[in-house]
mmCIF file of C-alpha atoms in Angstrom:
data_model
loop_
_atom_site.group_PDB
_atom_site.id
_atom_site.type_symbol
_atom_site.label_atom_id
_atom_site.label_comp_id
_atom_site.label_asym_id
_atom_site.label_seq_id
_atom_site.Cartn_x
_atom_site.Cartn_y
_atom_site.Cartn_z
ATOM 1 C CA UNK A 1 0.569 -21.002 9.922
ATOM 2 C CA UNK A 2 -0.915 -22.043 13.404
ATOM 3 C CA UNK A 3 -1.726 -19.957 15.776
ATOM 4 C CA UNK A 4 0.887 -20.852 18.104
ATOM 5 C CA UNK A 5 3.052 -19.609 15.489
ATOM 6 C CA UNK A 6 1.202 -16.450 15.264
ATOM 7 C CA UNK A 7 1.438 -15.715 18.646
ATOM 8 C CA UNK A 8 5.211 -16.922 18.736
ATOM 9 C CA UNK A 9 5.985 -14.558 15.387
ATOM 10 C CA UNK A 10 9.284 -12.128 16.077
ATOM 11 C CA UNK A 11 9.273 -11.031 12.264
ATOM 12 C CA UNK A 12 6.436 -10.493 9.474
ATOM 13 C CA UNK A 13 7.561 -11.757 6.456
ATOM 14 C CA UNK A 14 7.392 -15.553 7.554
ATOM 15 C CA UNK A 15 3.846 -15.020 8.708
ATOM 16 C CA UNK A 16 2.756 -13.272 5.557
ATOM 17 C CA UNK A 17 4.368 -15.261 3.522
ATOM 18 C CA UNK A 18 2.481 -18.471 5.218
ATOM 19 C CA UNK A 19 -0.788 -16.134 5.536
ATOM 20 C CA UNK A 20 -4.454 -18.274 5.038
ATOM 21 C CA UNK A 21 -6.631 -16.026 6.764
ATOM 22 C CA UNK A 22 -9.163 -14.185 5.276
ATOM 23 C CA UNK A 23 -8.571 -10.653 4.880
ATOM 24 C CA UNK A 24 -8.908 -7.218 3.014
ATOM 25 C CA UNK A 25 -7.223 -4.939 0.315
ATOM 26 C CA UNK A 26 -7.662 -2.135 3.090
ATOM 27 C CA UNK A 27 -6.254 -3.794 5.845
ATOM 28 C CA UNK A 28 -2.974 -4.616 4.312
ATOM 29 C CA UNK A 29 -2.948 -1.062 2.743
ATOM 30 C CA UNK A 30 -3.129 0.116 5.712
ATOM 31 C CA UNK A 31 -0.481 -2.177 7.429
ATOM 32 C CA UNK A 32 2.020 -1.324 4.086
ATOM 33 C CA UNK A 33 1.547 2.323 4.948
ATOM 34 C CA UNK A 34 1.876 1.850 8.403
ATOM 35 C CA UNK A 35 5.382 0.171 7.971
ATOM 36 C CA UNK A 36 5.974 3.192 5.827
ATOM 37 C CA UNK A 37 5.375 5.240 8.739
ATOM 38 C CA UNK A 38 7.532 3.753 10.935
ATOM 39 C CA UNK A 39 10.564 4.851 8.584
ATOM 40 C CA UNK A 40 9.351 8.454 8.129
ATOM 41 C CA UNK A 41 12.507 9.737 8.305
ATOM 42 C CA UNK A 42 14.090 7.974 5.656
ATOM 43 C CA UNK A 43 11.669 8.603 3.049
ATOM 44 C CA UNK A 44 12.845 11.682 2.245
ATOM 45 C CA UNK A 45 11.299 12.406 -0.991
ATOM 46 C CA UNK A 46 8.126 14.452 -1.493
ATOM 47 C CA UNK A 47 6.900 12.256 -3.814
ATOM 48 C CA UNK A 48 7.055 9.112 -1.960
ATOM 49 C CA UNK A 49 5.323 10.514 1.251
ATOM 50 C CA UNK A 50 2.589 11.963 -0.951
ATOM 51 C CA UNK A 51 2.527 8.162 -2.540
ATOM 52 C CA UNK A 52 1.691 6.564 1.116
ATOM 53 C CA UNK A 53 -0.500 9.615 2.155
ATOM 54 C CA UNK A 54 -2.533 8.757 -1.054
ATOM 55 C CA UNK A 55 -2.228 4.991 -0.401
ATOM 56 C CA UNK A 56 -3.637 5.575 3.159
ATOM 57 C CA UNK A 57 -6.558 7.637 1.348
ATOM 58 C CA UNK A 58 -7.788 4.827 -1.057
ATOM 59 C CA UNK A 59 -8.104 2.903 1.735
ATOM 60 C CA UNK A 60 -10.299 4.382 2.820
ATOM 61 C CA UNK A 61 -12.077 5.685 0.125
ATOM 62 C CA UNK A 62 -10.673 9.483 0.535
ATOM 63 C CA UNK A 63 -9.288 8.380 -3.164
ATOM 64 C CA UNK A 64 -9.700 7.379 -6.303
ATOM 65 C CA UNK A 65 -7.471 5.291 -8.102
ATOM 66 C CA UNK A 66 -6.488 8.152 -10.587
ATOM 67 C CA UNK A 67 -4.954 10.152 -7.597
ATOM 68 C CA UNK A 68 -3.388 6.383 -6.768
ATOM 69 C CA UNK A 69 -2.185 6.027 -9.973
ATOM 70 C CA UNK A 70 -0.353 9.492 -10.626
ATOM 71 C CA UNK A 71 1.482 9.511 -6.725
ATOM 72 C CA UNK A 72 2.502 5.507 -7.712
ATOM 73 C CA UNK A 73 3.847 7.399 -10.909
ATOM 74 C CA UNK A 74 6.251 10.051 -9.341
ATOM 75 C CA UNK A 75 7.261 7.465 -6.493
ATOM 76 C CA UNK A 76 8.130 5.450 -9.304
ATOM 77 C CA UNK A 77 10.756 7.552 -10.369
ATOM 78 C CA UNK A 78 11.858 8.542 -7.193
ATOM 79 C CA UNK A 79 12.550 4.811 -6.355
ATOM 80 C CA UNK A 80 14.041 3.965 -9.677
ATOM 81 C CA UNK A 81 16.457 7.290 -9.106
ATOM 82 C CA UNK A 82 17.792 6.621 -5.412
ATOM 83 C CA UNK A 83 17.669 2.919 -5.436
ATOM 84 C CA UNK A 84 17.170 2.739 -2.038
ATOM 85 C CA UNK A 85 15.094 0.205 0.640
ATOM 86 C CA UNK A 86 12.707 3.473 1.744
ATOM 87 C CA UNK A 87 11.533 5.129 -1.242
ATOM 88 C CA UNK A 88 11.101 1.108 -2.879
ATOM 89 C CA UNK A 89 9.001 0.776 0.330
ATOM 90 C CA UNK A 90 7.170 3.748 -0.522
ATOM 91 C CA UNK A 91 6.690 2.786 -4.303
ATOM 92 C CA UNK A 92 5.077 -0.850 -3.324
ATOM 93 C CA UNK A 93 2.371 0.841 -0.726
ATOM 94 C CA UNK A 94 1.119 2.411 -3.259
ATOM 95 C CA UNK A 95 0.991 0.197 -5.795
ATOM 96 C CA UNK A 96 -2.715 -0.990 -7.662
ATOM 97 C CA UNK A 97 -3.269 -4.467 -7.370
ATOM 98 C CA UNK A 98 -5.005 -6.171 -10.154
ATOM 99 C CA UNK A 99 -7.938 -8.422 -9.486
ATOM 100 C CA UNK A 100 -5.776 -11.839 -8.631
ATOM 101 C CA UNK A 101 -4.163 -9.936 -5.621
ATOM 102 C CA UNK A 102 -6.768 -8.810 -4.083
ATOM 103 C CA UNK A 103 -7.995 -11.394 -1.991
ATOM 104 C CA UNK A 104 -5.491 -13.432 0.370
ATOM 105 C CA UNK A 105 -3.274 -15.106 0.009
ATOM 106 C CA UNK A 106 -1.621 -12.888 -2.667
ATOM 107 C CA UNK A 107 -2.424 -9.807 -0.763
ATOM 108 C CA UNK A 108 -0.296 -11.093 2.404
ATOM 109 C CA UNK A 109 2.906 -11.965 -0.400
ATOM 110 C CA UNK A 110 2.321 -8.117 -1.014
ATOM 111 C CA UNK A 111 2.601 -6.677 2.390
ATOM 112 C CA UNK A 112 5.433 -8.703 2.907
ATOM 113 C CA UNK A 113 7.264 -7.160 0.425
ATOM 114 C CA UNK A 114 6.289 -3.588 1.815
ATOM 115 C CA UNK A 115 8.206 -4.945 5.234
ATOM 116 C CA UNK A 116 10.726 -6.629 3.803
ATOM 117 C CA UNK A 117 11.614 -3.147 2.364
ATOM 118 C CA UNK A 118 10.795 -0.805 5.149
ATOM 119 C CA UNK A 119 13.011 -2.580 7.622
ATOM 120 C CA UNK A 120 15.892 -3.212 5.446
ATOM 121 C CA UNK A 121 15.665 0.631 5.047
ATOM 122 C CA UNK A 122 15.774 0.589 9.083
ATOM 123 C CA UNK A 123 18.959 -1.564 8.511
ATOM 124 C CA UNK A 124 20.791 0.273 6.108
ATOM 125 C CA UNK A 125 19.758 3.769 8.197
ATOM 126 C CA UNK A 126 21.495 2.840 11.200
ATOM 127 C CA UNK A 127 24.561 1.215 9.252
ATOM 128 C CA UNK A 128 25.340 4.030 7.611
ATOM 129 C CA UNK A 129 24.563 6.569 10.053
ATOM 130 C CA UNK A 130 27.415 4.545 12.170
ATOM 131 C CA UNK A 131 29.564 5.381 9.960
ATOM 132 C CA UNK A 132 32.613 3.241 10.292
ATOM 133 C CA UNK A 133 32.161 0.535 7.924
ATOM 134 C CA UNK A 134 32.968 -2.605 10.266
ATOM 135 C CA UNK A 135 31.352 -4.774 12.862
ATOM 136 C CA UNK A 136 29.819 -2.365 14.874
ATOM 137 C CA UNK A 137 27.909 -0.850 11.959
ATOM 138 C CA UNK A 138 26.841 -3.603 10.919
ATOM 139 C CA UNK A 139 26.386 -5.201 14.845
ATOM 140 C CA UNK A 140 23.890 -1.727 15.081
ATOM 141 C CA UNK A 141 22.224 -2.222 11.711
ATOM 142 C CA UNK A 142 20.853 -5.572 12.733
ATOM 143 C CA UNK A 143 19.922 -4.270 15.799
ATOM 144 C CA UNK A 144 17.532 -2.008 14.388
ATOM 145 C CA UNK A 145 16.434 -4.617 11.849
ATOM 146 C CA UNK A 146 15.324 -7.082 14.574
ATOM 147 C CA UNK A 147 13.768 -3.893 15.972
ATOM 148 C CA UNK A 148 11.953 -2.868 13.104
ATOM 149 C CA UNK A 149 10.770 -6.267 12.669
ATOM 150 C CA UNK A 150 9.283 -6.830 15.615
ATOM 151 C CA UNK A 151 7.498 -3.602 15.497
ATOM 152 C CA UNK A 152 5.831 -4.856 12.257
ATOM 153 C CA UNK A 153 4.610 -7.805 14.054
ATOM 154 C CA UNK A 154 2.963 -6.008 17.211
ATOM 155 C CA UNK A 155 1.472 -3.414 13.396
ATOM 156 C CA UNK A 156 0.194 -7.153 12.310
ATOM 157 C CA UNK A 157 -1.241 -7.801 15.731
ATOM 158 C CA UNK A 158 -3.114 -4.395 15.954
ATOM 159 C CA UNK A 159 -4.726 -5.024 12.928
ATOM 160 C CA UNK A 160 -5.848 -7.975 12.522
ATOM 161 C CA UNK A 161 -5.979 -9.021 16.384
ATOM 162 C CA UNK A 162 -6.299 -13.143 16.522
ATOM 163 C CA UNK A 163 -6.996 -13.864 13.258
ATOM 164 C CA UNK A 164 -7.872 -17.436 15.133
ATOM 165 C CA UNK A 165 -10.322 -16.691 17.467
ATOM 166 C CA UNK A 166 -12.482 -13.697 16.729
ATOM 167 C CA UNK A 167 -13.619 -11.997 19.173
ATOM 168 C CA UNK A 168 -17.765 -11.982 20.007
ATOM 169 C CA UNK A 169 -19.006 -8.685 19.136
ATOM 170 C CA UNK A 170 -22.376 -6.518 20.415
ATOM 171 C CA UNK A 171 -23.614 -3.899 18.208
ATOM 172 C CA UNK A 172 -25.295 -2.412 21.743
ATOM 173 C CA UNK A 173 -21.361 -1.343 22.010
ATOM 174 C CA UNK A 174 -21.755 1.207 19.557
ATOM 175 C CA UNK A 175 -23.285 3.837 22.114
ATOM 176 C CA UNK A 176 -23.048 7.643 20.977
ATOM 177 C CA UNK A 177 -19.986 8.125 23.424
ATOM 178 C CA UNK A 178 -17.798 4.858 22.122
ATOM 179 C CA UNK A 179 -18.791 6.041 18.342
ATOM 180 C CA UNK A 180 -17.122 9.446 18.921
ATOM 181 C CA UNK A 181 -14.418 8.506 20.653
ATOM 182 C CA UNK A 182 -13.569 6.103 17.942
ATOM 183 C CA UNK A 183 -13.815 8.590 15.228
ATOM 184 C CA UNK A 184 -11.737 10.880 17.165
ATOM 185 C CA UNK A 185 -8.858 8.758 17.713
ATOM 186 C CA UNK A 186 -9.394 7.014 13.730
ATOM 187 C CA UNK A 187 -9.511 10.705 12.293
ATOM 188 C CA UNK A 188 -6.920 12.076 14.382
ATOM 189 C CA UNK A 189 -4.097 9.137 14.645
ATOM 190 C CA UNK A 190 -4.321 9.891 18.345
ATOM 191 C CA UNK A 191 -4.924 6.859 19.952
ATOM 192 C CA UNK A 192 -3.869 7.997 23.430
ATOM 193 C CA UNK A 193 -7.658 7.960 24.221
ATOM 194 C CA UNK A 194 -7.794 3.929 23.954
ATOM 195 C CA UNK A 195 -7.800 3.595 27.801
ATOM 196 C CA UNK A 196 -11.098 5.821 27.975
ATOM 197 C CA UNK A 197 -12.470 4.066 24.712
ATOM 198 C CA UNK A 198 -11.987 1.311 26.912
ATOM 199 C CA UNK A 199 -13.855 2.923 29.637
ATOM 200 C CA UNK A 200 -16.894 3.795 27.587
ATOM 201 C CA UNK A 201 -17.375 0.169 26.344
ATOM 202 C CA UNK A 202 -17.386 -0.801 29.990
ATOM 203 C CA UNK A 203 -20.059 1.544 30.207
ATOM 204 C CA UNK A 204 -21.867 0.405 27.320
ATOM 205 C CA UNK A 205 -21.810 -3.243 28.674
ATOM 206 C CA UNK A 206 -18.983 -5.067 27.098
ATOM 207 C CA UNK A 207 -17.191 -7.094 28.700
ATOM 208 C CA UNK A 208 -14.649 -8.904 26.191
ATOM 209 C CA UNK A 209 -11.209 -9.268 28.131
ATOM 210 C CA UNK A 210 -9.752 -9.185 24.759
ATOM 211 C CA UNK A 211 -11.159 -5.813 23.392
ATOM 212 C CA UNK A 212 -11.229 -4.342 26.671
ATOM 213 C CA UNK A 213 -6.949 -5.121 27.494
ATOM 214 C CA UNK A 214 -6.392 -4.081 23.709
ATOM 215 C CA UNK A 215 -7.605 -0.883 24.192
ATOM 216 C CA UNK A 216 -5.483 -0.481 28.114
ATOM 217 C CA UNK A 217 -2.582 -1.643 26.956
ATOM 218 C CA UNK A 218 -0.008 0.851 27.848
ATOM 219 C CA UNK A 219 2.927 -0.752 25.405
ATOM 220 C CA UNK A 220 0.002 -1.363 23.081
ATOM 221 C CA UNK A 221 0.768 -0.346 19.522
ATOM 222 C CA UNK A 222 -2.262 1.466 17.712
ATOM 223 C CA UNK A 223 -2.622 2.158 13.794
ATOM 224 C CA UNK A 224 -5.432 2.804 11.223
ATOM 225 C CA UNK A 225 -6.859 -0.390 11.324
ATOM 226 C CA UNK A 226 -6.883 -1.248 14.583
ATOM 227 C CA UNK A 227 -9.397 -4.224 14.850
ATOM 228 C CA UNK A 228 -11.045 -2.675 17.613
ATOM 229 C CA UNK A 229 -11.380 0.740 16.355
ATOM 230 C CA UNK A 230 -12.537 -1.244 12.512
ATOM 231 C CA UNK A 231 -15.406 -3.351 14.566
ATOM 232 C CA UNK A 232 -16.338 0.227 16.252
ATOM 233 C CA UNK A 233 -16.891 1.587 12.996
ATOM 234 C CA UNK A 234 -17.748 -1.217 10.711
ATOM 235 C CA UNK A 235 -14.085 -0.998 8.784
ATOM 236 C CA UNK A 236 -13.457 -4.185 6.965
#
């Protein structure tokens, strides 16, 4: 993958699939949750919510893989029950990954399943909630597919930024003020305070057009994991 193509990207599972970058187990947790997320709705089942929840938690070290292991377990069953796109999107989120996967790029091959899943389930929502069984259903369907897919990319782009030019960072950005604010919006999955995160960076002397119109972005999609909000606070 070039970066051209990167930049070019309407839907993940080509770019994952062709992923070389260097990257994390917790990043593409997080991005395999986040797609979960996006389908909320659908995933109905207790047990599969808990299973992403959980997911979210390792991540971040909030878990430990027994607690992984036991909500994998019931979304398991769930999964294997409905046999449907949402609950098999919540079942691979939470999945363990044995040493060979964690490390790229068998960790990207993962996460593409995750979005593979989660927008089929955005698919097969809108077909069937059409109701009628013909073109239009499945005219509407794909609709929300492309949709869903290109909402995964701008998840991808939150994350991980450019994977092919990263971006100069200054510890001396990590004043009192930006810390907090980044907490705040990390803890709280409120990341309407970006704009003034990117007001107290000003403040603390950086200067990066990239970091600065990440954070302003008003269409800008924002996620745990957010490469800004990581660099803030030393995520990986």
């Amino acid at each position: 993958m070039t970066e051209a193509e990167w930049l070019a990207a309407t839907e993940p599972r080509g770019v994952l699939e062709s992923w070389s970058q260097p990257t994390s187990e917790r990043k593409m947790r997080l991005f395999c949750c986040a797609c979960c997320r996006r389908i909320w709705q659908l995933i109905t089942a207790p047990e599969s919510r808990k299973a992403v929840e959980v997911s979210e938690a390792l991540a971040d070290g909030r878990a430990r893989e027994g607690r992984r292991a036991a909500a994998n377990l019931a979304a398991t069953a769930v999964a294997r029950r409905e046999r449907s796109w949402p609950f098999a999107a919540a079942e691979e989120a939470s999945k363990r990954l044995i040493r060979a996967y964690r490390k790229s790029p068998a960790l990207a091959t993962w996460a593409a399943r995750t979005a593979y899943y989660a927008y089929e389930a955005a698919y097969l929502g809108t077909y069937y909630a059409v109701g009628t069984n013909d073109r239009a259903a499945f005219d509407s369907g794909n609709v929300a597919r492309q949709a869903e897919q290109a909402a995964q990319i701008a998840l991808l782009r939150d994350i991980f930024g450019n994977p092919f030019r990263p971006v100069p960072f200054s510890p001396s950005w990590r004043t009192d003020t930006v810390l907090a604010l980044a907490r705040r919006v990390y803890e709280s999955r409120d990341f309407s305070a970006m704009p003034i995160l990117a007001d107290a960076l000003q403040d603390a002397g950086c200067d990066s057009p990239d970091v600065l119109a990440h954070c302003r972005d008003p269409q800008g999609t924002h996620v745990r994991g957010c490469w800004v909000v990581d660099l803030l606070l030393e995520k990986e």
